[in-house]
Coordinates of C-alpha atoms and ligand atoms in Angstrom, one line a residue:
X1 CA -66.7 -34.4 -14.0
X2 CA -64.9 -37.7 -13.4
X3 CA -61.6 -37.7 -15.0
X4 CA -59.9 -41.1 -15.8
X5 CA -56.5 -39.7 -16.0
X6 CA -56.8 -38.0 -12.3
X7 CA -59.3 -39.8 -10.3
X8 CA -58.4 -43.2 -8.5
X9 CA -61.8 -44.5 -8.8
X10 CA -64.8 -43.6 -10.7
X11 CA -67.9 -42.2 -8.6
X12 CA -70.3 -44.8 -7.8
X13 CA -73.5 -43.2 -6.7
X14 CA -75.0 -42.0 -9.9
X15 CA -78.2 -43.6 -11.3
X16 CA -78.1 -42.3 -15.0
X17 CA -75.7 -40.4 -17.2
X18 CA -76.4 -36.6 -17.2
X19 CA -77.4 -36.8 -21.0
X20 CA -80.6 -35.7 -22.9
X21 CA -81.0 -39.4 -23.7
X22 CA -81.8 -40.6 -20.1
X23 CA -83.5 -37.4 -18.7
X24 CA -87.2 -38.1 -17.7
X25 CA -86.6 -41.6 -18.2
X26 CA -87.1 -44.4 -15.6
X27 CA -84.3 -46.7 -15.3
X28 CA -84.3 -49.9 -13.6
X29 CA -81.7 -49.9 -10.8
X30 CA -79.3 -53.1 -10.6
X31 CA -78.3 -53.8 -6.9
X32 CA -74.6 -53.4 -6.0
X33 CA -71.9 -56.0 -5.6
X34 CA -71.9 -56.8 -1.7
X35 CA -70.0 -59.3 0.5
X36 CA -67.9 -62.1 -1.3
X37 CA -69.2 -63.3 -4.8
X38 CA -67.7 -65.9 -7.4
X39 CA -68.3 -66.1 -11.0
X40 CA -66.7 -67.8 -13.7
X41 CA -66.0 -64.7 -16.0
X42 CA -66.4 -61.3 -14.5
X43 CA -66.8 -58.0 -16.7
X44 CA -65.8 -54.6 -15.7
X45 CA -68.0 -52.1 -17.3
X46 CA -71.7 -51.8 -18.1
X47 CA -71.6 -50.1 -21.6
X48 CA -72.3 -51.8 -25.2
X49 CA -69.0 -53.8 -25.1
X50 CA -69.4 -55.3 -21.6
X51 CA -73.3 -56.3 -21.9
X52 CA -72.9 -57.5 -25.7
X53 CA -69.9 -59.6 -24.2
X54 CA -71.8 -60.9 -21.5
X55 CA -75.1 -61.5 -23.5
X56 CA -73.1 -63.5 -26.0
X57 CA -71.2 -65.4 -23.4
X58 CA -74.5 -66.3 -21.6
X59 CA -76.4 -66.9 -24.7
X60 CA -74.1 -68.8 -27.4
X61 CA -71.6 -70.2 -24.9
X62 CA -73.5 -71.1 -21.5
X63 CA -70.8 -69.1 -19.7
X64 CA -71.6 -68.2 -16.1
X65 CA -70.7 -64.3 -15.8
X66 CA -71.1 -61.2 -14.1
X67 CA -70.9 -57.5 -15.1
X68 CA -69.9 -55.0 -12.5
X69 CA -70.7 -51.3 -13.3
X70 CA -69.4 -48.3 -11.5
X71 CA -72.9 -46.6 -12.0
X72 CA -75.7 -48.1 -13.7
X73 CA -75.6 -49.5 -17.2
X74 CA -75.1 -46.8 -20.0
X75 CA -73.3 -44.2 -17.4
X76 CA -70.3 -44.1 -19.9
X77 CA -70.2 -43.5 -23.3
X78 CA -73.0 -45.9 -24.1
X79 CA -75.4 -43.6 -22.6
X80 CA -73.7 -40.2 -23.8
X81 CA -73.1 -40.6 -27.5
X82 CA -74.8 -39.0 -30.6
X83 CA -76.8 -42.1 -31.6
X84 CA -75.3 -42.3 -34.9
X85 CA -75.2 -46.2 -36.1
X86 CA -72.7 -46.1 -38.7
X87 CA -70.3 -48.4 -40.4
X88 CA -66.9 -48.0 -39.1
X89 CA -64.5 -47.5 -36.1
X90 CA -61.2 -46.1 -35.3
X91 CA -59.7 -43.3 -37.6
X92 CA -58.2 -45.2 -40.5
X93 CA -59.9 -44.6 -43.9
X94 CA -60.4 -47.5 -46.3
X95 CA -57.5 -46.3 -48.1
X96 CA -55.4 -46.4 -45.1
X97 CA -56.4 -49.8 -44.2
X98 CA -55.7 -51.1 -47.8
X99 CA -52.1 -49.7 -47.7
X100 CA -51.5 -51.2 -44.2
X101 CA -52.9 -54.6 -44.8
X102 CA -53.9 -55.2 -48.2
X103 CA -57.0 -55.2 -50.3
X104 CA -58.6 -58.4 -48.8
X105 CA -58.1 -57.5 -45.1
X106 CA -59.5 -54.2 -45.7
X107 CA -62.6 -55.5 -47.4
X108 CA -63.0 -58.1 -44.3
X109 CA -62.9 -55.3 -42.0
X110 CA -65.4 -53.2 -44.0
X111 CA -67.8 -56.4 -43.9
X112 CA -67.3 -56.2 -39.9
X113 CA -68.6 -52.7 -40.3
X114 CA -71.5 -53.8 -42.0
X115 CA -72.2 -56.9 -39.7
X116 CA -71.8 -54.4 -36.7
X117 CA -75.0 -52.4 -38.1
X118 CA -76.9 -55.8 -38.6
X119 CA -75.8 -56.9 -34.8
X120 CA -77.6 -53.3 -33.7
X121 CA -80.7 -54.1 -36.1
X122 CA -81.1 -57.3 -34.7
X123 CA -81.2 -56.3 -31.4
X124 CA -83.8 -53.8 -32.2
X125 CA -85.6 -56.3 -34.2
X126 CA -85.6 -58.6 -31.3
X127 CA -87.5 -56.1 -29.2
X128 CA -85.2 -53.5 -27.8
X129 CA -87.1 -50.1 -28.1
X130 CA -84.5 -47.2 -28.8
X131 CA -86.5 -44.8 -30.9
X132 CA -84.7 -46.1 -34.1
X133 CA -85.0 -43.5 -37.0
X134 CA -83.8 -44.4 -40.4
X135 CA -82.9 -41.3 -42.3
X136 CA -79.2 -42.3 -43.4
X137 CA -76.0 -40.4 -42.9
X138 CA -74.6 -37.6 -44.9
X139 CA -71.1 -37.1 -44.9
X140 CA -70.4 -33.4 -46.2
X141 CA -66.9 -32.1 -47.5
X142 CA -66.0 -29.2 -45.9
X143 CA -63.9 -28.3 -48.7
X144 CA -64.4 -28.4 -52.7
X145 CA -61.2 -30.2 -53.2
X146 CA -62.4 -33.0 -51.1
X147 CA -65.5 -33.8 -53.2
X148 CA -64.3 -36.0 -55.9
X149 CA -62.2 -38.0 -53.4
X150 CA -65.5 -38.7 -51.6
X151 CA -67.1 -39.6 -54.8
X152 CA -64.5 -42.0 -55.5
X153 CA -64.6 -43.4 -52.1
X154 CA -68.4 -44.1 -52.8
X155 CA -68.0 -45.9 -56.2
X156 CA -65.0 -48.1 -54.5
X157 CA -67.3 -49.0 -51.5
X158 CA -69.8 -49.9 -53.6
X159 CA -68.1 -51.9 -56.3
X160 CA -65.6 -53.6 -54.1
X161 CA -66.7 -53.3 -50.3
X162 CA -70.2 -54.2 -50.6
X163 CA -71.9 -51.0 -49.3
X164 CA -74.2 -48.9 -51.3
X165 CA -73.3 -45.2 -51.0
X166 CA -74.5 -42.5 -53.1
X167 CA -72.3 -39.6 -54.3
X168 CA -73.8 -36.2 -54.2
X169 CA -73.2 -33.0 -55.7
X170 CA -74.0 -29.6 -53.7
X171 CA -77.3 -29.3 -55.5
X172 CA -78.4 -32.9 -54.8
X173 CA -77.8 -32.1 -51.2
X174 CA -79.6 -29.0 -50.9
X175 CA -82.7 -30.4 -53.0
X176 CA -83.0 -33.5 -51.2
X177 CA -81.1 -33.7 -47.7
X178 CA -80.1 -30.6 -46.3
X179 CA -80.7 -27.0 -47.8
X180 CA -80.3 -24.9 -44.5
X181 CA -76.3 -24.9 -44.6
X182 CA -74.4 -24.4 -47.6
X183 CA -72.1 -27.4 -49.0
X184 CA -69.7 -28.3 -51.7
X185 CA -71.0 -32.0 -52.2
X186 CA -70.6 -35.2 -50.2
X187 CA -71.9 -39.0 -50.0
X188 CA -74.9 -40.4 -48.4
X189 CA -75.2 -43.9 -46.6
X190 CA -78.7 -44.8 -46.9
X191 CA -78.2 -47.9 -44.3
X192 CA -77.3 -45.6 -41.4
X193 CA -79.9 -45.5 -38.6
X194 CA -80.1 -43.1 -35.4
X195 CA -81.2 -44.5 -32.2
X196 CA -81.4 -43.1 -28.4
X197 CA -78.2 -44.9 -27.2
X198 CA -79.1 -44.9 -23.6
X199 CA -82.4 -46.8 -24.3
X200 CA -80.3 -49.3 -26.6
X201 CA -77.9 -49.9 -23.6
X202 CA -80.9 -50.4 -21.2
X203 CA -82.3 -52.7 -23.4
X204 CA -79.2 -54.5 -23.8
X205 CA -78.6 -54.8 -19.9
X206 CA -82.3 -56.3 -19.8
X207 CA -81.7 -58.9 -22.4
X208 CA -78.2 -59.8 -20.7
X209 CA -80.0 -60.4 -17.3
X210 CA -82.5 -62.3 -18.8
X211 CA -80.1 -64.6 -20.3
X212 CA -78.7 -65.1 -16.8
X213 CA -76.2 -62.7 -16.6
X214 CA -75.5 -61.0 -13.1
X215 CA -75.3 -57.3 -13.3
X216 CA -74.0 -55.2 -10.4
X217 CA -74.6 -51.5 -10.4
X218 CA -73.0 -48.6 -8.1
X219 CA -70.2 -50.8 -7.7
X220 CA -67.0 -49.1 -8.6
X221 CA -63.6 -51.5 -8.8
X222 CA -61.0 -50.1 -6.8
X223 CA -58.6 -53.0 -7.1
X224 CA -57.8 -55.8 -9.4
X225 CA -55.3 -58.4 -8.2
X226 CA -54.6 -62.0 -9.4
X227 CA -53.4 -64.9 -7.4
X228 CA -53.4 -68.8 -7.6
X229 CA -55.1 -68.4 -11.1
X230 CA -57.9 -66.5 -9.8
X231 CA -59.0 -62.7 -10.3
X232 CA -60.2 -60.9 -7.1
X233 CA -61.8 -57.5 -7.9
X234 CA -62.9 -55.2 -5.0
X235 CA -65.4 -52.5 -4.5
X236 CA -66.2 -50.4 -1.4
X237 CA -69.1 -52.8 -0.5
X238 CA -67.7 -56.2 -1.7
X239 CA -65.5 -58.6 -3.6
X240 CA -65.8 -61.0 -6.5
X241 CA -63.4 -63.9 -7.4
X242 CA -63.4 -65.2 -10.9
X243 CA -61.3 -67.3 -13.4
X244 CA -61.3 -65.0 -16.3
X245 CA -61.3 -61.1 -16.2
X246 CA -62.8 -59.1 -19.3
X247 CA -62.1 -55.6 -19.0
X248 CA -64.7 -53.4 -21.0
X249 CA -64.3 -50.1 -19.4
X250 CA -62.9 -48.1 -22.7
X251 CA -62.1 -44.6 -21.9
X252 CA -63.8 -44.9 -18.5
X253 CA -60.9 -46.9 -16.6
X254 CA -59.0 -45.2 -14.1
X255 CA -55.4 -45.1 -15.2
X256 CA -54.1 -48.0 -12.6
X257 CA -57.2 -50.1 -13.0
X258 CA -55.1 -52.9 -14.7
X259 CA -51.6 -53.0 -15.4
X260 CA -52.6 -54.7 -18.8
X261 CA -54.2 -51.5 -20.2
X262 CA -52.0 -48.7 -18.5
X263 CA -51.5 -46.0 -20.9
X264 CA -52.8 -48.1 -23.9
X265 CA -55.7 -45.4 -24.7
X266 CA -56.1 -41.8 -24.5
X267 CA -59.2 -40.6 -23.0
X268 CA -60.6 -37.7 -25.1
X269 CA -63.7 -35.4 -24.0
X270 CA -66.5 -35.3 -26.6
X271 CA -69.5 -33.0 -26.1
X272 CA -73.0 -32.3 -27.3
X273 CA -75.7 -30.0 -26.9
X274 CA -79.3 -30.2 -27.7
X275 CA -81.9 -27.5 -28.5
X276 CA -85.6 -27.1 -27.4
X277 CA -87.8 -28.5 -29.9
X278 CA -87.6 -26.4 -33.1
X279 CA -90.6 -24.5 -34.4
X280 CA -91.9 -25.3 -37.8
X281 CA -90.4 -22.0 -39.3
X282 CA -86.7 -22.9 -37.6
X283 CA -87.0 -26.5 -39.1
X284 CA -87.8 -25.0 -42.5
X285 CA -84.5 -22.9 -42.3
X286 CA -82.6 -26.1 -41.1
X287 CA -84.0 -28.0 -44.2
X288 CA -83.0 -31.5 -43.1
X289 CA -84.6 -34.6 -44.4
X290 CA -86.5 -36.6 -41.7
X291 CA -83.9 -38.9 -39.7
X292 CA -80.9 -37.6 -41.5
X293 CA -77.5 -37.6 -39.6
X294 CA -74.9 -35.5 -41.0
X295 CA -70.9 -35.0 -40.3
X296 CA -68.4 -33.1 -42.0
X297 CA -65.0 -34.2 -43.0
X298 CA -62.8 -31.8 -40.8
X299 CA -60.5 -33.8 -38.3
X300 CA -62.4 -31.8 -35.5
X301 CA -65.7 -32.7 -36.8
X302 CA -69.5 -31.4 -35.8
X303 CA -72.2 -33.8 -36.0
X304 CA -75.7 -33.1 -36.0
X305 CA -79.4 -34.7 -36.4
X306 CA -83.0 -33.7 -35.5
X307 CA -84.3 -36.1 -32.9
X308 CA -87.8 -37.5 -33.2
X309 CA -89.0 -34.4 -31.1
X310 CA -87.7 -32.1 -33.4
X311 CA -84.7 -30.9 -31.1
X312 CA -81.6 -30.0 -33.0
X313 CA -78.7 -32.4 -31.6
X314 CA -75.2 -30.8 -32.0
X315 CA -71.7 -32.1 -31.2
X316 CA -67.9 -31.7 -31.3
X317 CA -65.0 -31.4 -29.5
X318 CA -65.2 -30.9 -25.6
X319 CA -62.7 -29.7 -22.8
X320 CA -59.2 -31.4 -22.3
X321 CA -59.8 -32.3 -18.4
X322 CA -62.6 -33.4 -16.7
X323 CA -62.7 -30.7 -14.3
X324 CA -63.2 -28.1 -17.1
X325 CA -66.0 -30.3 -18.9
X326 CA -68.9 -28.4 -17.5
X327 CA -67.7 -25.0 -18.1
X328 CA -70.1 -22.8 -20.0
X329 CA -67.4 -21.7 -22.6
X330 CA -67.6 -25.3 -24.1
X331 CA -71.3 -25.2 -24.4
X332 CA -70.9 -21.7 -26.1
X333 CA -68.2 -23.1 -28.4
X334 CA -70.6 -25.7 -29.6
X335 CA -73.5 -23.2 -29.8
X336 CA -71.2 -21.1 -32.0
X337 CA -70.5 -23.9 -34.1
X338 CA -74.3 -24.6 -34.5
X339 CA -74.9 -21.0 -35.4
X340 CA -72.1 -21.1 -38.1
X341 CA -73.9 -24.0 -39.6
X342 CA -77.4 -22.6 -39.3
X343 CA -77.2 -18.9 -38.9
X344 CA -81.0 -18.5 -39.1
X345 CA -81.3 -20.3 -35.5
X346 CA -80.0 -17.2 -33.5
X347 CA -82.9 -17.6 -31.0
X348 CA -82.6 -21.1 -30.5
X349 CA -82.3 -22.3 -26.9
X350 CA -80.2 -25.0 -25.5
X351 CA -81.8 -27.6 -23.0
X352 CA -79.1 -30.1 -22.7
X353 CA -75.4 -30.2 -22.6
X354 CA -73.0 -32.7 -21.6
X355 CA -69.8 -34.6 -22.4
X356 CA -68.3 -38.2 -22.3
X357 CA -64.7 -39.9 -22.8
X358 CA -63.9 -41.4 -25.8
X359 CA -60.9 -43.6 -26.2
X360 CA -58.0 -42.9 -28.8
X361 CA -55.8 -45.6 -29.8
X362 CA -52.2 -44.9 -30.8
X363 CA -52.3 -46.4 -34.2
X364 CA -55.9 -45.3 -34.8
X365 CA -57.6 -48.9 -34.6
X366 CA -59.2 -50.9 -31.9
X367 CA -58.1 -54.0 -30.4
X368 CA -60.1 -57.0 -28.8
X369 CA -57.4 -58.9 -27.1
X370 CA -56.8 -61.9 -25.1
X371 CA -54.0 -62.2 -22.8
X372 CA -54.0 -65.9 -22.2
X373 CA -51.0 -65.8 -19.7
X374 CA -53.2 -63.6 -17.6
X375 CA -56.6 -64.8 -18.3
X376 CA -57.5 -61.3 -19.0
X377 CA -59.4 -60.1 -22.2
X378 CA -60.4 -56.4 -23.2
X379 CA -61.7 -54.3 -25.9
X380 CA -61.4 -50.6 -26.7
X381 CA -59.9 -48.0 -28.6
X382 CA -62.7 -47.2 -30.8
X383 CA -61.5 -43.5 -31.5
X384 CA -65.1 -42.1 -30.8
X385 CA -66.7 -44.3 -33.4
X386 CA -68.0 -47.4 -31.6
X387 CA -72.0 -47.6 -31.1
X388 CA -72.2 -50.1 -33.6
X389 CA -69.0 -51.6 -33.2
X390 CA -68.4 -51.8 -29.6
X391 CA -71.7 -54.3 -29.8
X392 CA -69.9 -56.3 -32.5
X393 CA -66.8 -56.2 -30.3
X394 CA -68.7 -57.7 -27.4
X395 CA -69.7 -60.6 -29.6
X396 CA -66.2 -61.2 -30.9
X397 CA -64.8 -60.7 -27.1
X398 CA -67.0 -63.8 -26.4
X399 CA -65.7 -65.7 -29.5
X400 CA -62.1 -64.9 -28.8
X401 CA -62.5 -66.3 -25.4
X402 CA -64.9 -69.3 -26.2
X403 CA -64.4 -70.0 -29.8
X404 CA -61.7 -68.4 -31.6
X405 CA -62.0 -70.4 -34.4
X406 CA -65.2 -68.5 -35.2
X407 CA -63.5 -65.4 -35.7
X408 CA -62.7 -63.9 -39.1
X409 CA -59.1 -63.0 -39.9
X410 CA -58.7 -59.6 -38.9
X411 CA -56.1 -57.6 -37.3
X412 CA -58.0 -56.5 -34.4
X413 CA -57.4 -59.7 -32.4
X414 CA -53.9 -60.1 -33.3
X415 CA -52.0 -57.6 -31.0
X416 CA -52.5 -55.7 -27.8
X417 CA -53.3 -51.9 -28.2
X418 CA -49.9 -50.1 -28.1
X419 CA -48.6 -48.0 -25.3
X420 CA -48.5 -44.5 -25.7
X421 CA -44.9 -43.3 -25.2
X422 CA -44.7 -39.9 -23.2
X423 CA -47.9 -40.8 -21.8
X424 CA -48.1 -37.4 -20.0
X425 CA -47.6 -35.2 -23.2
X426 CA -50.8 -36.6 -24.3
X427 CA -52.8 -33.7 -23.0
X428 CA -50.6 -30.9 -24.1
X429 CA -50.4 -32.4 -27.4
X430 CA -54.1 -32.5 -27.6
X431 CA -54.0 -28.7 -26.7
X432 CA -52.0 -27.9 -29.4
X433 CA -53.9 -29.9 -32.0
X434 CA -57.0 -28.0 -31.1
X435 CA -55.4 -24.6 -31.3
X436 CA -54.1 -25.4 -34.6
X437 CA -57.6 -26.6 -35.9
X438 CA -59.2 -23.5 -34.5
X439 CA -56.9 -21.5 -36.4
X440 CA -57.5 -23.3 -39.5
X441 CA -61.2 -23.0 -39.1
X442 CA -60.9 -19.7 -38.6
X443 CA -59.0 -18.8 -41.7
X444 CA -61.3 -21.1 -43.8
X445 CA -58.8 -24.0 -44.5
Ligands
LIG501 C1 -70.4 -37.2 -26.8 C2 -69.9 -38.6 -27.6 C3 -70.8 -38.9 -28.8 C4 -70.4 -40.1 -29.4 N1 -71.2 -40.3 -30.6 C5 -71.2 -41.5 -31.1 C6 -72.1 -41.7 -32.3 O1 -72.7 -41.1 -32.7 N2 -71.8 -42.9 -32.8 C7 -70.9 -44.0 -32.6 O2 -70.5 -44.9 -33.2 N3 -69.9 -43.7 -31.5 C8 -70.3 -42.5 -30.8 N4 -69.3 -42.4 -29.7 C9 -68.6 -43.1 -29.2 C10 -69.5 -44.5 -28.4 O3 -70.4 -44.0 -27.5 C11 -68.4 -45.6 -27.5 O4 -67.6 -46.0 -28.6 C12 -69.3 -46.5 -27.1 O5 -70.4 -46.2 -26.5 C13 -68.2 -47.6 -26.4 O6 -68.9 -48.4 -25.4 P1 -68.2 -49.2 -24.3 O7 -69.0 -49.9 -23.6 O8 -67.0 -49.7 -24.7 O9 -67.9 -48.2 -23.3 P2 -68.7 -47.1 -22.1 O10 -70.1 -47.0 -22.5 O11 -67.9 -46.1 -21.7 O12 -68.8 -48.2 -20.7 C14 -67.5 -48.2 -20.0 C15 -68.2 -48.3 -18.6 O13 -67.0 -49.0 -17.6 C16 -67.5 -48.5 -16.6 N5 -66.2 -48.4 -15.6 C17 -65.3 -47.8 -15.6 N6 -64.2 -48.0 -14.9 C18 -65.0 -48.7 -14.0 C19 -64.6 -49.4 -12.7 N7 -63.5 -49.2 -12.0 N8 -65.6 -50.3 -12.0 C20 -66.9 -50.3 -12.7 N9 -67.0 -50.1 -13.7 C21 -66.2 -49.1 -14.5 C22 -68.0 -46.9 -16.6 O14 -68.7 -46.7 -15.6 C23 -68.6 -47.2 -18.1 O15 -70.1 -47.4 -17.8 C24 -69.6 -41.2 -28.7 C25 -69.2 -40.9 -27.7 C26 -69.4 -39.7 -26.9 C27 -68.6 -39.4 -25.5

């Protein structure tokens, strides 16, 4: 599998991601960039960030822009994720945000999270068909000692952050939400929805194209240069010149694609398995409410949901290096996680397994940044929680460029992503973290 820390350029001959979401579905193919083209704003990356930014630039501000995608829209994370549309991004809890920035800023950030769900919902109500299911999201405490803290968090989010989250005891959970796996308690977000993420991305691309955006597929940018106030981007078949560059590659950019982003994100693999459709008896043993999405509170989480056609999707950590991503041991490790959660599914068959790169930022929150001196913007570092947020980030990128006075006062656009010191130590450190978490899980910590 492509590895952004190793490969000089992503592949450019693929039509779809290898996820369950895109299998058996027709995809419109956007033509490659050929010859010498010109535009006002060029965006690298045809995922939610790039496409949402392009749509907003064209629709709200009348800006001429082009999206250049190495493969086809949704080939990166946006066609590979779990489809959980949740409030949040990065890895900071509300408590940590309050300690870092104070209460009113943390409240404004949470409003942004809620707005990001509204942004997805409004795309869906505008006609994007992406198999939306409204079952809410259950956050399960993995230790009894965490339940009181989760319940306090639910109360605070309701009283002071404008959300409506329901505290649940272990018996509430087994009676109403999830009976097939033991729990200590948790909290329930009724407004979270599930989607087919690849279909959402396809719909976004079509909308952007209808708004006048040029989308080029199968066009991996191998070089980005700037001279005489112009950006010049090259692929194997063509080039494009633009006044402004927006890098929306998130974790998928090769390390040397753009000097302004070098070592500011850490690409980490996340993997998913999907089972064959469960029988009625198996569904009963899982005992999950319709459309419900579940995640636990471990630092290395498992997340799962039953899909509309009754398959169980189960996700968690992947390999460390791209060249190992498809090894059977990572699929088996997820299956072991699935069986430890639902021991009665011993005979279940896995029908799909895939991985994608999420981007971790050094200080656990993303940035949507404009380097005015280089006429370059970027957004990324969502730490694996970016379905709804990257769609919102695309809108904010467009505002940051065209009308920064419209932006709320949030830390996201005030500084660039931080550079990882000792960048080459990132993978060994991740390996050590995984070993430590595996040990904790084994001894029941
Ligand atoms: C397995 C998995 C599960 C996840 N589950 C969830 C979830 O349930 N909920 C949630 O909120 N988040 C989830 N995420 C995270 C979420 O998918 C991402 O945050 C989001 O999709 C990021 O979108 P993006 O547009 O910024 O990046 P991407 O969708 O990754 O798009 C970047 C694009 O840039 C292109 N690109 C890179 N380099 C070049 C180049 N040189 N030339 C041209 N194009 C280039 C790539 O081909 C890629 O298509 C998950 C991620 C993974 C991998």
